[in-house]
Amino acid sequence: MAEQFDVKLVEEAKYYTPLPEYREKAWVKDYDEEYSEFLKDPEAFWGKIAKELDWFGPWDKVLDWKYPYAKWFVNGKLNITYNCLDRHVFNHRRNKVAIIWRGENGEERIFTYQMLYRQVNRFANGLKRLGIVKGDRVCIYMPMIPEQLIAMLACARIGAVHSVVFGGFGVTALNYRINDTESKVVITADIGFRRGKTIPLKTLVEEAIINAPSVERVVVLRRKEPKVEIHSGIEIDFYDLMEGVEPVCKPEVMDAEDPLFILYTSGSTGAPKGVIHTCGGYMVGTYYTSKVIFDLKEEDVYWCTADVGWVTGHSYLLYGPLAVGATIFFGEAVPDYPDAGNFWRLIQDMGITIFYTAPTAIRMFMKVGEQWPDKYDLSSLRILGSVGEPLNPEAFEWYYRVIGKDRCPIVDTWWQTETGMQMITTFVGEKMRPGFAGKGIPGVIPDVVDKHGKPVKTGTLGFLIIKNPWPAMFRTIYKNDERYRKYWETIPNVYTVGDLAVKGKDGYIMILGRADDIIIVAGHNIGTAEVESALVSHQSVAEAAVIGKPDALKGNLIKAFVILKLGEKPSDKHKLDLKYHVRMTLGPIAQPDDIEFVDKLPKTRSGKIMRRVLKAKELGIDPGDISTLED
Ligand code: PRX
């Protein structure tokens, strides 16, 4: 480490200054002032924000920090759905549009806060009818449709812990998540649509629950006509479950520290990690960041393109914006189907004012050309956002010029499944620097350090850390607290993020990518260990090692090195079979782009595969060089 980064790039990058009106009209007019207020008294700072929300009972203490365990809003009582729904239903937002949804086939559905409230209440009572009580885990494996959000909110209403599984995951990934959480109920749909293809979700669930003893019932939303048959006894129709129940379901009184949801993320070793988020701190953190980072106002139409199955969908499609009382657009929309104008057409048709997407999508748009966005009226846009991987300067400039027409600030937000909320960005009134996410938001103290925790000089590559607890932080890893502690013990007393970063003289932070064996492919977090174990589960594979290979479009591609079992001869058929096998076990996002058959793999004396040697070979560089980049 401690290697000088490209200082020229770090110190000569140009700034973009937002129009003065952004600062004048923003919720937070002066970032520095807000940050100083936080530093002066962190607990008072968060307490004041929390008081903007509705609580059933007050907290005794804002923060109880016993390293590495935090409790926020100690003994405070609340229900997040009361803040996302009831509050608005009883104020001027009663008839405000909460959700506008567009299906891939052009179908449109609109829910006011009152309508959403009604559906959530009834579905919550339906879940109770199935015997679901506070603390039970419910797995949600659905396409991007309003019922997915209704199911999540209904769980939160009765205190059940939802575990949403991305609809693109395969059977093995789904089965693992159902079993690890011991979910009693799985909520799914017959099909999902993606790029004109149908995904047979219900069939995948049928396979995934063969070895899942905890599952008592499967709730099925039937979209297809004529309706698919359901197996009485175990399966029940989504809307039948809502028949004949009481129209109102009293929100369960939750302790601030009760779990709200479990969401799995890839680890650098072993099985995926079930990240636990709790009710109070998560609500406060996502509410505050949604409000001030997107500068969400009453008239905005906000669109987050992330899938609900990822943390961005949880925090910034659902909970945060609804807590603020925003109008949310979402849909079964992909950037390039039916054509590369899809996003821009939707922005025009829906009058989107705030647009939050991923760098991969932006780079794809750069490649297909400006003629696509140029066909549409994008003048409703006010603020642009980016998340999931580094927004490289070229992509920033394109996004700013072609989509934002040189007038919309871009918030490049750095955060993680574990952090629950956005942590580093540039506020809408502040000058932006392409390539740099920005500074810690008020409430967060990041730094860039060496492996001993010593801050590195500006312009020098180091590890990104967070020095203080924050409300939406994860509380543990489900059934594996040791893995939680590791984040805080790798460098004592601070949270080690796992990313490499560089800090400029101005304090802006550039995030460069992972420092470990996690590969970020098109913004999706994939563990080398998961792909390797999927490969090894194939009958003809003896050993496998997986690396990320830099790619201009997707950030990284997955490359696998495979040793076949004795007697197996490498062939193109094997390559196809293995790709298909990983696709079926983990899902399309984890499918290797390239497979190379080898006779042996570089290993340490203790038998650990040295992926960095493979990577160096792949990139044609000296493995010594790369060791400074990888821990
Ligand atoms: O490497 C960082 C990258 O995504 C990782 C977190 O992935 P996940 O938990 O799936 O959450 C993604 C959505 C919040 C981080 O460790 N990452 C996320 N946002 C950025 C980023 N890298 C650079 N710039 C970002 N804005």
XYZ file of C-alpha atoms and ligand atoms in Angstrom:
657
model
C 0.000 0.000 0.000
C 1.155 3.589 0.636
C 1.790 3.902 -3.030
C 1.466 7.235 -4.718
C -1.657 7.325 -6.824
C -1.898 9.389 -9.996
C -1.610 12.748 -8.240
C -2.255 14.644 -11.426
C -5.608 13.012 -11.749
C -6.379 13.630 -8.108
C -5.340 17.257 -7.882
C -6.075 18.607 -11.322
C -9.565 17.261 -11.788
C -12.001 19.987 -12.698
C -14.943 21.147 -10.653
C -18.519 21.626 -11.766
C -20.449 24.316 -9.946
C -24.213 23.872 -9.608
C -26.560 26.759 -10.399
C -26.979 28.957 -7.286
C -30.696 28.169 -7.054
C -29.913 24.607 -5.988
C -28.207 25.809 -2.865
C -30.782 28.523 -2.215
C -33.713 26.125 -2.376
C -32.106 23.034 -0.836
C -33.167 21.488 2.463
C -29.522 21.750 3.441
C -28.242 25.078 2.176
C -24.817 24.841 3.657
C -23.114 21.460 3.860
C -20.250 22.748 6.022
C -22.603 24.284 8.520
C -24.694 21.107 8.750
C -21.522 19.044 9.148
C -20.257 21.283 11.954
C -23.595 20.982 13.680
C -23.209 17.206 13.574
C -19.620 17.288 14.854
C -20.549 19.581 17.708
C -23.038 17.085 19.097
C -23.708 13.939 17.051
C -26.484 12.692 19.300
C -28.307 16.012 19.302
C -27.944 16.109 15.511
C -29.585 12.705 14.979
C -32.113 13.264 17.738
C -33.366 16.382 16.008
C -33.794 14.538 12.718
C -35.542 11.612 14.408
C -38.047 14.041 15.902
C -39.254 14.923 12.406
C -40.760 11.417 12.381
C -43.570 9.860 14.427
C -42.742 7.618 17.372
C -45.133 5.661 19.587
C -42.802 6.086 22.528
C -39.721 8.242 23.152
C -36.139 7.010 23.302
C -34.069 7.235 26.482
C -30.817 7.812 24.687
C -29.979 8.544 21.048
C -26.923 6.306 20.918
C -25.556 3.572 23.097
C -22.159 2.682 21.592
C -20.299 -0.254 23.045
C -17.744 -0.935 20.370
C -18.471 -2.622 18.012
C -22.169 -2.719 18.921
C -24.495 0.222 18.571
C -28.026 0.764 19.772
C -29.817 3.767 18.350
C -32.828 5.503 19.860
C -32.669 3.185 22.852
C -36.135 1.998 23.965
C -37.821 4.199 21.343
C -41.021 2.658 19.944
C -42.167 3.004 16.364
C -43.401 1.342 13.227
C -41.720 2.341 9.980
C -44.947 1.815 8.014
C -46.724 4.306 10.271
C -44.178 6.831 9.041
C -44.372 5.707 5.424
C -48.174 5.520 5.293
C -50.436 6.501 8.214
C -48.687 9.821 8.802
C -49.381 10.893 5.222
C -52.880 9.452 5.159
C -53.723 11.666 8.119
C -52.193 14.809 6.659
C -52.352 16.726 3.379
C -50.745 13.845 1.480
C -53.760 11.564 1.839
C -54.607 11.797 -1.863
C -51.085 12.412 -3.097
C -49.699 9.847 -5.513
C -47.342 7.557 -3.656
C -46.500 5.141 -6.453
C -46.713 5.241 -10.217
C -45.840 1.886 -11.715
C -45.268 0.888 -15.316
C -45.131 -2.742 -16.461
C -42.991 -3.935 -19.299
C -46.131 -4.375 -21.409
C -47.060 -0.714 -20.899
C -49.615 -1.381 -18.170
C -49.801 1.481 -15.695
C -50.978 1.507 -12.077
C -51.199 4.395 -9.662
C -51.556 4.298 -5.878
C -52.272 7.307 -3.727
C -51.024 7.154 -0.151
C -54.551 6.235 0.935
C -54.780 3.410 -1.626
C -51.377 2.021 -0.705
C -52.271 2.229 2.976
C -55.422 0.208 2.361
C -53.641 -2.535 0.432
C -50.820 -2.831 2.941
C -53.249 -3.068 5.849
C -55.240 -5.814 4.229
C -52.240 -7.814 3.136
C -50.802 -7.454 6.638
C -54.006 -8.929 8.037
C -53.753 -11.668 5.430
C -50.257 -12.558 6.656
C -51.573 -12.688 10.195
C -54.217 -15.095 9.001
C -51.402 -17.374 7.862
C -50.105 -17.328 11.406
C -47.246 -14.908 10.810
C -46.302 -13.028 13.957
C -43.695 -10.494 14.994
C -40.182 -11.837 14.495
C -41.128 -14.493 11.893
C -39.154 -14.391 8.673
C -40.900 -14.046 5.332
C -39.119 -14.501 2.022
C -40.211 -12.254 -0.846
C -39.202 -13.382 -4.344
C -41.131 -11.216 -6.741
C -40.797 -9.132 -9.875
C -40.741 -5.310 -9.752
C -44.455 -4.774 -9.202
C -46.478 -2.837 -6.629
C -47.397 -6.050 -4.794
C -43.719 -6.524 -3.996
C -43.683 -3.234 -2.096
C -47.045 -4.027 -0.505
C -45.682 -7.363 0.732
C -42.591 -5.720 2.247
C -44.599 -2.994 3.962
C -47.130 -5.546 5.225
C -44.328 -7.549 6.849
C -42.946 -4.424 8.478
C -46.436 -3.500 9.667
C -46.811 -6.702 11.697
C -43.172 -6.906 12.741
C -42.292 -9.849 10.501
C -38.736 -9.706 9.166
C -38.647 -9.676 5.378
C -35.900 -11.246 3.384
C -36.237 -10.059 -0.180
C -34.468 -12.194 -2.751
C -33.602 -10.579 -6.082
C -35.917 -11.990 -8.757
C -32.917 -12.776 -10.960
C -31.392 -15.265 -8.509
C -31.473 -18.973 -9.318
C -32.791 -21.930 -7.329
C -29.722 -22.617 -5.169
C -29.336 -18.973 -4.179
C -33.043 -18.796 -3.306
C -32.990 -22.066 -1.379
C -29.974 -20.904 0.655
C -31.720 -17.690 1.634
C -34.977 -19.425 2.568
C -33.177 -21.964 4.733
C -30.761 -19.568 6.395
C -33.644 -17.318 7.492
C -35.977 -20.269 8.143
C -38.719 -18.400 6.345
C -42.225 -19.626 7.121
C -43.828 -18.065 4.102
C -42.534 -17.340 0.600
C -44.316 -14.643 -1.383
C -43.882 -14.875 -5.128
C -45.597 -14.362 -8.478
C -46.276 -16.777 -11.300
C -43.983 -14.851 -13.652
C -41.787 -11.831 -14.042
C -40.964 -10.034 -17.274
C -37.513 -8.980 -18.360
C -36.579 -7.817 -21.842
C -39.633 -9.460 -23.328
C -38.870 -12.816 -21.725
C -40.881 -14.344 -18.933
C -39.183 -15.658 -15.833
C -41.046 -18.566 -14.209
C -40.676 -17.441 -10.599
C -43.251 -19.819 -9.181
C -41.576 -22.812 -10.797
C -38.242 -21.748 -9.321
C -39.839 -21.441 -5.890
C -41.323 -24.934 -6.220
C -37.826 -26.280 -6.768
C -36.232 -24.105 -4.103
C -38.574 -25.278 -1.346
C -38.057 -28.999 -1.932
C -35.354 -28.909 0.731
C -36.712 -26.089 2.839
C -38.481 -27.551 5.868
C -39.397 -24.171 7.389
C -41.756 -23.175 4.567
C -45.409 -23.589 5.503
C -47.138 -21.555 2.815
C -46.414 -19.945 -0.550
C -48.384 -16.852 -1.539
C -48.677 -16.491 -5.304
C -49.562 -13.380 -7.210
C -51.121 -14.585 -10.441
C -50.499 -12.236 -13.340
C -51.044 -14.506 -16.333
C -54.446 -15.074 -17.905
C -55.876 -17.651 -17.698
C -54.626 -17.933 -14.149
C -52.141 -20.672 -13.337
C -53.343 -23.412 -11.075
C -52.258 -23.296 -7.484
C -51.821 -26.235 -5.190
C -54.334 -25.878 -2.426
C -52.888 -26.662 0.955
C -49.521 -25.038 0.488
C -50.179 -22.289 -2.050
C -52.585 -19.398 -1.731
C -53.479 -16.600 -4.123
C -52.145 -13.127 -3.195
C -55.544 -11.447 -3.502
C -57.518 -14.309 -1.949
C -55.409 -13.780 1.127
C -56.748 -10.234 1.339
C -60.395 -11.300 1.038
C -62.599 -11.028 4.070
C -59.986 -9.549 6.382
C -60.351 -6.418 8.497
C -59.534 -3.294 6.481
C -57.173 -1.897 9.081
C -54.228 -3.608 10.726
C -52.864 -1.804 13.737
C -49.137 -1.288 13.271
C -47.108 -3.504 15.590
C -45.270 -1.471 18.187
C -41.621 -2.139 17.398
C -38.627 -1.407 19.515
C -36.094 0.762 17.704
C -33.645 -2.151 17.828
C -36.055 -4.862 16.620
C -35.002 -6.278 13.248
C -36.744 -4.871 10.182
C -35.210 -6.995 7.458
C -32.449 -9.362 6.418
C -30.738 -8.813 3.101
C -27.980 -11.011 1.741
C -24.776 -9.684 0.327
C -21.735 -11.488 -1.022
C -18.796 -12.060 1.244
C -15.217 -12.316 0.130
C -15.172 -15.844 1.532
C -17.824 -18.430 2.185
C -21.574 -18.161 1.986
C -23.502 -14.918 1.440
C -23.988 -12.801 4.534
C -27.433 -12.023 5.950
C -27.146 -8.358 6.818
C -29.541 -7.346 9.613
C -31.121 -3.911 9.703
C -33.260 -2.659 12.550
C -36.336 -0.445 12.672
C -35.449 2.867 14.317
C -31.990 3.798 13.098
C -32.651 2.540 9.598
C -35.799 4.639 9.377
C -34.032 7.782 10.565
C -30.984 7.270 8.334
C -32.887 6.542 5.134
C -35.400 9.298 5.819
C -32.718 11.933 6.348
C -30.595 10.949 3.364
C -33.591 10.628 1.003
C -34.703 14.073 2.028
C -31.442 15.988 1.936
C -29.301 14.158 -0.620
C -31.997 13.964 -3.289
C -33.377 17.208 -1.885
C -36.815 15.601 -2.211
C -39.642 18.105 -2.401
C -43.395 17.731 -2.431
C -43.691 18.193 -6.219
C -40.927 15.808 -7.253
C -41.442 12.627 -9.214
C -38.595 10.429 -8.137
C -37.300 7.375 -9.961
C -34.762 4.911 -8.601
C -34.009 2.296 -11.262
C -32.525 -0.236 -8.830
C -34.212 -3.563 -8.253
C -36.105 -3.854 -4.984
C -34.080 -7.023 -4.363
C -30.969 -4.937 -3.628
C -30.386 -2.564 -0.761
C -30.828 0.466 -3.012
C -34.352 -0.732 -3.714
C -35.041 -1.143 0.009
C -33.633 2.190 1.170
C -34.187 4.489 -1.807
C -37.050 3.032 -3.782
C -39.226 2.184 -0.829
C -38.591 3.176 2.776
C -36.689 6.463 2.563
C -38.785 8.201 -0.120
C -42.084 7.016 1.395
C -41.023 8.252 4.827
C -40.453 11.634 3.187
C -43.882 11.436 1.504
C -42.549 11.500 -2.049
C -44.118 10.433 -5.330
C -42.216 7.422 -6.555
C -42.083 6.039 -10.042
C -40.872 2.511 -10.593
C -41.377 -0.301 -13.016
C -40.243 -3.409 -14.771
C -37.977 -1.199 -16.804
C -34.578 -2.024 -18.231
C -32.358 0.519 -20.010
C -32.323 -1.137 -23.409
C -35.700 -2.747 -23.947
C -37.775 -2.322 -26.111
C -35.000 0.033 -27.249
C -32.209 2.193 -25.856
C -34.629 5.100 -25.465
C -36.710 3.380 -22.792
C -35.418 5.287 -19.749
C -35.541 8.644 -21.532
C -39.050 8.002 -22.817
C -40.190 7.183 -19.282
C -38.509 10.312 -17.891
C -40.384 12.371 -20.479
C -43.742 10.616 -20.055
C -43.683 10.547 -16.263
C -42.133 13.984 -15.810
C -39.358 12.518 -13.659
C -37.521 15.203 -11.685
C -35.000 13.083 -9.766
C -33.348 10.130 -11.458
C -31.138 7.638 -9.584
C -29.334 4.980 -11.603
C -26.087 2.995 -11.947
C -22.826 3.796 -13.767
C -23.117 0.622 -15.839
C -26.362 1.884 -17.352
C -24.785 5.275 -18.038
C -21.809 3.679 -19.795
C -24.145 1.528 -21.864
C -25.985 4.689 -22.942
C -22.713 6.397 -23.836
C -21.940 3.493 -26.107
C -25.250 3.469 -27.970
C -25.137 7.203 -28.556
C -26.735 10.556 -27.807
C -29.378 10.166 -30.476
C -31.447 8.164 -27.988
C -31.770 10.705 -25.163
C -31.892 13.502 -27.743
C -35.215 12.198 -29.023
C -36.934 12.969 -25.721
C -37.769 15.976 -23.622
C -35.721 15.618 -20.450
C -36.390 19.123 -19.178
C -38.322 17.897 -16.127
C -35.084 16.548 -14.632
C -33.707 18.448 -11.670
C -31.238 16.122 -9.961
C -29.311 13.058 -11.150
C -27.924 10.309 -8.968
C -25.504 7.425 -9.302
C -24.810 4.396 -7.136
C -23.260 0.946 -7.050
C -19.775 1.401 -8.472
C -17.360 4.196 -9.298
C -18.790 6.799 -11.665
C -15.741 7.380 -13.857
C -15.089 10.983 -14.984
C -16.074 10.273 -18.616
C -19.401 8.813 -17.512
C -19.923 11.732 -15.114
C -19.346 14.257 -17.890
C -21.637 12.471 -20.302
C -24.403 12.125 -17.698
C -24.025 15.791 -16.771
C -24.018 17.125 -20.317
C -26.279 14.785 -22.269
C -28.897 13.916 -19.646
C -28.618 16.832 -17.228
C -28.137 19.417 -20.018
C -25.349 21.061 -18.011
C -27.711 22.138 -15.270
C -28.607 19.155 -13.045
C -26.318 18.387 -10.117
C -25.149 14.771 -9.937
C -25.060 13.054 -6.573
C -22.622 10.154 -6.792
C -23.586 8.291 -3.640
C -21.237 5.800 -2.044
C -22.664 3.298 0.415
C -23.234 -0.460 0.951
C -25.796 -3.064 1.949
C -24.141 -2.981 5.355
C -24.311 0.793 5.773
C -28.043 0.841 4.980
C -27.884 4.473 3.950
C -25.840 6.767 1.752
C -22.563 7.738 3.405
C -20.383 9.730 1.014
C -21.574 12.112 -1.670
C -21.654 15.749 -2.762
C -24.655 17.784 -1.677
C -26.701 19.384 -4.470
C -25.521 22.910 -3.707
C -21.826 21.988 -3.551
C -19.301 21.931 -6.365
C -18.872 18.510 -7.913
C -15.738 16.753 -8.934
C -15.964 14.023 -11.584
C -14.522 10.745 -10.346
C -15.005 11.725 -6.704
C -18.109 10.691 -4.772
C -17.462 13.579 -2.369
C -17.273 13.890 1.402
C -18.885 12.143 4.343
C -22.469 13.269 4.749
C -23.265 15.037 8.018
C -23.388 12.146 10.470
C -20.567 10.176 8.892
C -16.791 10.478 9.369
C -14.898 8.623 6.631
C -11.159 8.505 6.080
C -8.565 6.808 3.899
C -5.934 4.886 5.850
C -3.166 2.301 5.577
C -3.579 -1.200 6.953
C -2.632 -0.053 10.448
C -5.326 2.589 10.421
C -2.957 5.519 9.910
C -4.392 8.171 7.567
C -2.520 8.177 4.272
C -1.370 11.382 2.584
C -3.725 13.001 0.126
C -3.341 11.553 -3.318
C -2.278 8.193 -1.896
C -4.160 4.955 -2.288
C -5.559 3.508 0.924
C -8.429 1.694 2.574
C -11.729 3.463 3.055
C -12.947 3.419 6.659
C -15.761 4.970 8.685
C -14.734 6.220 12.097
C -18.074 6.484 13.878
C -21.362 4.570 14.221
C -24.347 5.822 12.199
C -28.080 5.118 12.673
C -28.730 2.865 9.647
C -25.651 0.706 10.218
C -26.225 -3.054 10.169
C -26.339 -4.557 13.621
C -24.951 -7.994 12.869
C -24.703 -10.765 10.284
C -27.541 -13.203 10.773
C -26.350 -16.203 12.813
C -22.745 -15.131 12.367
C -21.782 -12.283 14.644
C -18.126 -13.071 14.156
C -18.392 -11.938 10.567
C -19.941 -8.695 11.824
C -17.119 -8.101 14.268
C -14.581 -8.584 11.529
C -15.665 -5.365 9.831
C -14.822 -3.471 13.017
C -11.764 -5.469 14.007
C -9.796 -5.592 10.754
C -8.510 -2.164 11.732
C -9.334 -1.702 15.420
C -12.006 0.838 16.375
C -13.148 1.721 12.875
C -15.446 0.193 10.283
C -13.401 -1.228 7.420
C -15.434 -0.930 4.285
C -13.400 -3.178 1.972
C -12.962 -0.529 -0.718
C -9.849 1.230 -1.973
C -9.956 5.002 -2.073
C -7.953 8.180 -2.528
C -8.539 11.491 -0.804
C -7.904 14.805 -2.529
C -6.493 17.930 -0.825
C -10.024 19.321 -0.737
C -11.224 16.313 1.271
C -13.182 14.804 -1.606
C -12.942 11.018 -1.746
C -12.512 8.952 -4.896
C -13.584 5.328 -4.506
C -11.710 2.951 -6.750
C -13.240 -0.451 -6.131
C -13.020 -3.458 -3.869
C -9.880 -4.372 -1.954
C -11.004 -7.965 -1.496
C -12.407 -10.945 -3.382
C -15.741 -9.362 -4.117
C -16.344 -8.541 -7.756
C -18.670 -5.699 -8.689
C -20.189 -6.654 -12.032
C -22.530 -4.066 -13.502
C -23.081 -2.793 -9.978
C -23.905 -6.262 -8.607
C -21.895 -7.560 -5.732
C -20.608 -11.076 -6.456
C -18.343 -13.161 -4.235
C -15.629 -15.189 -5.927
C -16.298 -17.932 -3.366
C -19.948 -18.253 -4.401
C -19.127 -18.641 -8.082
C -16.304 -21.049 -7.307
C -18.536 -23.267 -5.206
C -21.210 -23.224 -7.907
C -18.597 -24.353 -10.431
C -17.245 -27.072 -8.160
C -20.774 -28.397 -7.633
C -20.737 -29.444 -11.297
C -19.879 -33.126 -11.740
C -16.938 -32.549 -14.090
C -15.133 -29.873 -12.071
C -12.322 -30.612 -9.628
C -11.275 -27.086 -8.689
C -12.063 -23.534 -9.695
C -10.807 -20.018 -9.096
C -12.627 -16.877 -10.091
C -11.363 -13.344 -10.651
C -12.774 -10.011 -11.755
C -11.387 -8.693 -15.023
C -11.746 -4.936 -15.662
C -14.317 -4.072 -18.320
C -15.148 -0.680 -19.779
C -18.888 -1.246 -19.697
C -19.686 -3.437 -16.713
C -16.814 -2.362 -14.474
C -15.730 -5.997 -14.187
C -16.313 -9.304 -15.933
C -16.144 -12.700 -14.260
C -13.344 -14.946 -15.399
C -13.084 -18.517 -14.122
C -10.069 -20.820 -14.134
C -11.198 -24.414 -13.936
C -9.444 -27.726 -13.349
C -11.548 -30.559 -14.734
C -11.747 -33.953 -13.061
C -9.453 -36.699 -14.298
C -10.676 -38.166 -17.538
C -12.590 -35.024 -18.578
C -11.217 -33.318 -21.671
C -11.595 -29.521 -21.937
C -14.038 -28.546 -24.664
C -16.332 -25.730 -25.737
C -19.235 -27.886 -24.666
C -17.812 -27.939 -21.128
C -17.601 -24.144 -21.172
C -21.228 -23.821 -22.206
C -22.347 -26.414 -19.665
C -20.511 -24.693 -16.831
C -21.857 -21.256 -17.713
C -25.357 -22.693 -17.820
C -24.807 -24.507 -14.530
C -23.776 -21.308 -12.724
C -26.667 -19.470 -14.332
C -29.131 -22.016 -13.004
C -27.628 -22.212 -9.523
C -26.857 -18.583 -8.788
C -28.617 -16.661 -11.536
C -27.571 -14.877 -14.736
C -25.664 -12.094 -12.953
C -23.098 -14.585 -11.643
C -22.490 -16.408 -14.929
C -18.775 -16.323 -15.864
C -18.064 -14.392 -19.051
C -14.971 -16.413 -19.715
C -13.768 -19.857 -18.643
C -10.209 -21.091 -19.031
C -9.241 -24.693 -18.346
C -5.968 -25.106 -16.482
C -3.954 -27.958 -14.966
C -3.126 -26.278 -11.711
C -3.908 -23.152 -9.713
C -1.426 -20.930 -7.857
C -1.762 -21.566 -4.131
C -0.233 -20.515 -0.860
C 1.434 -23.168 1.264
C -1.717 -23.424 3.335
C -3.672 -24.211 0.168
C -5.405 -20.865 -0.373
C -5.830 -19.955 -4.005
C -3.818 -16.843 -4.887
C -6.324 -15.065 -7.053
C -4.091 -12.057 -7.426
C -1.541 -14.162 -9.293
C -4.240 -15.261 -11.711
C -5.388 -11.700 -12.058
C -1.892 -10.419 -12.715
C -1.410 -13.064 -15.379
C -4.723 -12.163 -16.955
C -3.871 -8.469 -17.010
C -0.320 -9.098 -18.168
C 1.288 -7.429 -15.167
C 3.747 -8.408 -12.480
C 1.956 -10.086 -9.540
C 4.166 -8.032 -7.222
C 2.557 -4.840 -8.492
C -0.908 -6.062 -7.891
C -0.223 -7.104 -4.311
C -0.091 -3.429 -3.380
C -3.633 -3.082 -4.649
C -5.033 -6.133 -2.963
C -4.762 -6.894 0.668
O -17.399 -1.147 -3.794
C -18.403 -0.257 -3.394
C -19.466 -0.183 -4.463
O -20.454 -1.132 -4.108
C -20.105 -1.769 -2.876
C -21.348 -2.052 -2.091
O -22.177 -2.925 -2.808
P -23.626 -3.272 -2.278
O -23.553 -3.679 -0.848
O -24.199 -4.239 -3.230
O -24.433 -1.928 -2.336
C -24.571 -1.289 -3.565
C -25.535 -0.140 -3.442
C -25.331 0.762 -2.316
C -19.182 -0.800 -2.217
O -18.362 -1.423 -1.253
N -20.087 1.155 -4.552
C -21.341 1.495 -4.186
N -21.575 2.795 -4.478
C -20.440 3.291 -5.022
C -19.497 2.244 -5.063
N -18.250 2.439 -5.537
C -17.925 3.666 -5.982
N -18.780 4.703 -5.991
C -20.047 4.574 -5.528
N -20.887 5.603 -5.555
